[in-house]
XYZ file of C-alpha atoms in Angstrom:
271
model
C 108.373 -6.410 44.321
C 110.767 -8.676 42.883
C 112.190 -10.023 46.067
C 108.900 -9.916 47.803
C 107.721 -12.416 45.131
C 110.567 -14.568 45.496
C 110.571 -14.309 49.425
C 106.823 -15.129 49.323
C 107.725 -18.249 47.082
C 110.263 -19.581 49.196
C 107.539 -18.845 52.510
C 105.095 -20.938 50.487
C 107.883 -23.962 49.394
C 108.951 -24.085 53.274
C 105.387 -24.638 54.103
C 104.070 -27.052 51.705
C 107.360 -29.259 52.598
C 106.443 -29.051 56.387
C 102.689 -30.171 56.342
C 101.029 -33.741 55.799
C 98.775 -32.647 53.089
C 100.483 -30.152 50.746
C 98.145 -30.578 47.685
C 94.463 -29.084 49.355
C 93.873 -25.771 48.398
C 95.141 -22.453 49.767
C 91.290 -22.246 51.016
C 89.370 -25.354 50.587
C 86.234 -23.446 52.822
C 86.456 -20.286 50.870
C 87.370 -17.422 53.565
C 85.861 -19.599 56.400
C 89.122 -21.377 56.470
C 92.336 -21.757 55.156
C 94.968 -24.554 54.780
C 97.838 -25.374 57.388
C 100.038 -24.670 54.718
C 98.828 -21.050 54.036
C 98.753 -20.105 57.433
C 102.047 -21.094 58.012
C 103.422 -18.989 54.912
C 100.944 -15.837 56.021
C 102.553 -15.708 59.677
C 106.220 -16.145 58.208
C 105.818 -13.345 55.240
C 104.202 -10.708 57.884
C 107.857 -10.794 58.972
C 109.190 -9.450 56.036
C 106.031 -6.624 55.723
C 107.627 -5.681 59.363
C 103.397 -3.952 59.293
C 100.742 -4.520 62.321
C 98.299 -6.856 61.637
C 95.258 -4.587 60.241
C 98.261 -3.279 58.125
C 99.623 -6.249 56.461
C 95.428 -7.293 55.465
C 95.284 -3.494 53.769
C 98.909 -4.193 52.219
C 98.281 -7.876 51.050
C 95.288 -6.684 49.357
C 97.206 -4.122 47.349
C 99.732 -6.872 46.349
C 97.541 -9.116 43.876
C 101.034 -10.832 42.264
C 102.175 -11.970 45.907
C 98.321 -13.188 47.217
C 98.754 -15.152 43.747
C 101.792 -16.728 45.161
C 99.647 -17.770 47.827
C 96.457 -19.311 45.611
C 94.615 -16.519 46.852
C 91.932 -13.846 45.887
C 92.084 -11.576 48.950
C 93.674 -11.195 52.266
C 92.871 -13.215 55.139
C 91.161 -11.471 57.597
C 94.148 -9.401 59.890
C 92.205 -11.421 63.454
C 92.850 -14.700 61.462
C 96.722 -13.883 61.161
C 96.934 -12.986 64.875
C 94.702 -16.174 65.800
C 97.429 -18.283 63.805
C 100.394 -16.689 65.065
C 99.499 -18.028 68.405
C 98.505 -21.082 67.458
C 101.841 -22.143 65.846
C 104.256 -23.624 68.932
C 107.829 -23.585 69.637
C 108.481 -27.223 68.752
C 106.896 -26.892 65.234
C 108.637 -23.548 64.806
C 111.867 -25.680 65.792
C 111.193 -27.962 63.021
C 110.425 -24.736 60.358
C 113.759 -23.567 61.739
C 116.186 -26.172 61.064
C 114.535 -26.814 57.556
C 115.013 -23.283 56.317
C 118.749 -23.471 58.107
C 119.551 -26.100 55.340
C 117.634 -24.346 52.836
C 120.217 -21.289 53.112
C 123.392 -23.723 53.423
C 124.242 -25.755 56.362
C 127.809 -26.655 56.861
C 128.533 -27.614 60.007
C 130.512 -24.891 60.932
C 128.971 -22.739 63.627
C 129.094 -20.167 66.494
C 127.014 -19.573 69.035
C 126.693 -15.933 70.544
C 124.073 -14.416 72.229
C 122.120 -10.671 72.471
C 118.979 -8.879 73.364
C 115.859 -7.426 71.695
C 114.105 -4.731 73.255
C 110.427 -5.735 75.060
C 108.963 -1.840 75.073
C 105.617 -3.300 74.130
C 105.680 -5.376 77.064
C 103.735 -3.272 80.567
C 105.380 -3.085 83.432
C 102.470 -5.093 85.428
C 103.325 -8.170 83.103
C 106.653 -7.835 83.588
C 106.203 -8.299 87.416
C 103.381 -10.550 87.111
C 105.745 -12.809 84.760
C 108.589 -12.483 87.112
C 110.906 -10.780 84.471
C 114.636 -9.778 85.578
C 115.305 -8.723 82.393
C 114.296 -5.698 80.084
C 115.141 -7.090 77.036
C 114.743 -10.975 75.502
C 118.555 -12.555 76.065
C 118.692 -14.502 72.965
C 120.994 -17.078 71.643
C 121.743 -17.903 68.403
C 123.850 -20.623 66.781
C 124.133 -19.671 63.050
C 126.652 -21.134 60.840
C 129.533 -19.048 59.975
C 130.086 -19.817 56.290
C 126.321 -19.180 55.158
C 124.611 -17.218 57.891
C 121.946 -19.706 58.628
C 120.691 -19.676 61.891
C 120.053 -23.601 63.374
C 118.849 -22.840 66.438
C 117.661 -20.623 68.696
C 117.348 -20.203 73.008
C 115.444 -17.497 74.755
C 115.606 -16.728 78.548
C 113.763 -13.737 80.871
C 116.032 -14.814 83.355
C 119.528 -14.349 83.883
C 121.313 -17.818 82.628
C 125.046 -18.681 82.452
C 126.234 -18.781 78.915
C 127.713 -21.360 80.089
C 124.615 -24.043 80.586
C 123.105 -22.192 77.697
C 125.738 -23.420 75.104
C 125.132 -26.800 76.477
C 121.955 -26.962 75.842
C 121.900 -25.561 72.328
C 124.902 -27.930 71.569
C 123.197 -31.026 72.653
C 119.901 -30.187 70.661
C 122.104 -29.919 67.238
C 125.329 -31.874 67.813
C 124.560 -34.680 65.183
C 124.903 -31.412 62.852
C 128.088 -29.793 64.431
C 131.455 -30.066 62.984
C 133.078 -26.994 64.782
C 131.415 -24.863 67.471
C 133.109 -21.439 68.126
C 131.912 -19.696 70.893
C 133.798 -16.521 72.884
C 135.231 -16.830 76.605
C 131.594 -16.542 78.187
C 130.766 -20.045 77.346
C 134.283 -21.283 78.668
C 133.275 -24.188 80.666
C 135.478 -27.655 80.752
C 132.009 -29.749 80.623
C 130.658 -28.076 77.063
C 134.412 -28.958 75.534
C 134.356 -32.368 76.912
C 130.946 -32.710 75.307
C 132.008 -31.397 72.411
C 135.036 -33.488 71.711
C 132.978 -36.996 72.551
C 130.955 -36.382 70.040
C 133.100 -35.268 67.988
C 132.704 -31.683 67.344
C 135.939 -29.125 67.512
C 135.252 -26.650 70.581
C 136.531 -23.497 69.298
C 135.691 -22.234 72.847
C 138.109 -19.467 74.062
C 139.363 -19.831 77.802
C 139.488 -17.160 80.472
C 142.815 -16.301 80.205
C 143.690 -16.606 83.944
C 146.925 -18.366 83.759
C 149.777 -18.884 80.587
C 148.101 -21.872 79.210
C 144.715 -20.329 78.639
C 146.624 -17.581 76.835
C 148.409 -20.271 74.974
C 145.306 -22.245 73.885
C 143.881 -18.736 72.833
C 146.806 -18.004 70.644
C 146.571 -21.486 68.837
C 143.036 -21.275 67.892
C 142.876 -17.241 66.735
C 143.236 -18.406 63.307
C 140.093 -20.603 62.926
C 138.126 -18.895 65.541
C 138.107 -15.562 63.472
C 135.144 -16.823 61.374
C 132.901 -15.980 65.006
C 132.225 -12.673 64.416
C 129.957 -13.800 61.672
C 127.778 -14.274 64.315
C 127.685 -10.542 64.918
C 126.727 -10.295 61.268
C 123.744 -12.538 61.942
C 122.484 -10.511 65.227
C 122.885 -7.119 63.232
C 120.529 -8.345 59.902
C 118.069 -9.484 62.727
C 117.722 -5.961 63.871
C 118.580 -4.096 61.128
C 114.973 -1.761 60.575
C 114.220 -1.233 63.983
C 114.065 -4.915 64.050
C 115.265 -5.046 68.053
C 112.112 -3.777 69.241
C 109.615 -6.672 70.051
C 105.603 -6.441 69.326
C 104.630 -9.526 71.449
C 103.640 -8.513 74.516
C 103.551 -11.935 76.128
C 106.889 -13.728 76.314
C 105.944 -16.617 74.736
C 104.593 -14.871 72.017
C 107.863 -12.646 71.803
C 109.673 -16.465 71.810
C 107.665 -17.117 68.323
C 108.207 -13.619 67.179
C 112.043 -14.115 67.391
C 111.704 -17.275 65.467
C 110.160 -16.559 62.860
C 112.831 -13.779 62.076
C 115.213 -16.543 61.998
C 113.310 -18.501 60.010
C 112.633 -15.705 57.526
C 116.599 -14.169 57.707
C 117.064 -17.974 56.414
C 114.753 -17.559 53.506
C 116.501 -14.600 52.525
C 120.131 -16.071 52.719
C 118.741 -18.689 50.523
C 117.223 -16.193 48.091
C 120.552 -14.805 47.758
């Protein structure tokens, strides 16, 4: 209960810094209606509960110390959860993102890797209807490899080059990006030129087709070592059957995703 409490603080804190109007209370219309800022730590602590929806209203309402946290008296209705859930968009999940990424520690020091969570809940008529080439959710991650906070986040249905996905993911955060480390499947001449102009150290290893790659591989083992943190990252994601998606829509599998990250920050903070 103890780090439930303190998780469900840090949910609430994260909030309250992210809206206009942190001060109005948790819900100024009774249970009619509730404040941004109380949605917004509801969705994010479900993560933690890992329960369905009618679940987490029955467990919340057997937790009175953590619906204190939250200024409340009782559970919101579990329909009210799933109505804010897809509410919330990417670009202000983006923003709840990078804040919790410099709660937990941000030092400029990152990798980017990428892996997949499983879409079982998704029906095979979607999947066609949605155009889906892929089974599970490619997802890439750039987490930095000193504290485990995750910055950013891409998600494709589609099969994408690391390549152009590195770019992009670079681009979005290099103002924050001291050293990017990345294995030999983003090895592309246009992401290290970016890199270097801006400046950021590519820690990028080459294809080693000819001497010289090897050579450039050889001179950067020492730093690049640090990349497997990213590993460590992907595995506390899905650690508790956490690769298995409940979204069934891929959007709503995009938020899903997210808000692990932003919650796997909360809890590198909290530690």
């Amino acid at each position: 209960m103890g780090s439930l409490r303190r998780l469900a603080m840090l949910c609430r804190d994260l909030a309250k810094q992210h809206v206009d109007d942190p001060d109005v209370p948790a819900a100024p219309d009774g249970a009619d209606g509730y404040a941004k800022w109380t949605q917004i730590a509801l969705i994010l602590f479900r993560v933690e509960l890992e329960k369905s929806l009618r679940e987490t209203e029955d467990y919340l309402d057997e937790m009175p110390g953590i619906l204190a946290v939250f200024d409340l008296d009782e559970a919101p209705h579990y329909s009210s959860v799933c109505r804010w859930e897809d509410e919330y968009r990417m670009r202000e999940l983006r923003r709840l993102l990078r804040a919790s990424a410099e709660q937990a520690g941000w030092s400029g020091e990152a990798a980017v890797n990428a892996s997949g969570f499983q879409r079982d809940q998704t029906s095979y008529h979607y999947r066609d209807r949605a155009n889906y080439s892929l089974q599970s959710m490619k997802t890439t991650i750039l987490i930095d490899v000193n504290s485990l906070a995750i910055k950013d986040v891409h998600f494709t249905t589609q099969k994408a080059w690391d390549g152009h996905i590195g770019m992009q993911v670079f681009r979005r955060n290099a103002e924050d990006l001291r050293i990017l480390s990345a294995d030999a499947n983003y090895s592309w001449g246009e992401l290290r030129e970016e890199c270097r102009s801006n400046p950021t150290r590519p820690l990028i290893k080459h294809r080693e087709q000819t001497p010289l790659q090897k050579a450039h591989n050889a001179r950067m083992n020492e730093d690049y070592n640090q990349r497997w943190m990213s590993e460590t990252g992907f595995s506390q994601l899905k650690e508790d059957d956490g690769e298995k998606l409940r979204s069934g829509s891929w959007h709503g599998q995009f938020r899903e995703l997210t808000r692990k990250c932003i919650v796997h920050n909360l809890t590198q903070a909290a530690s």
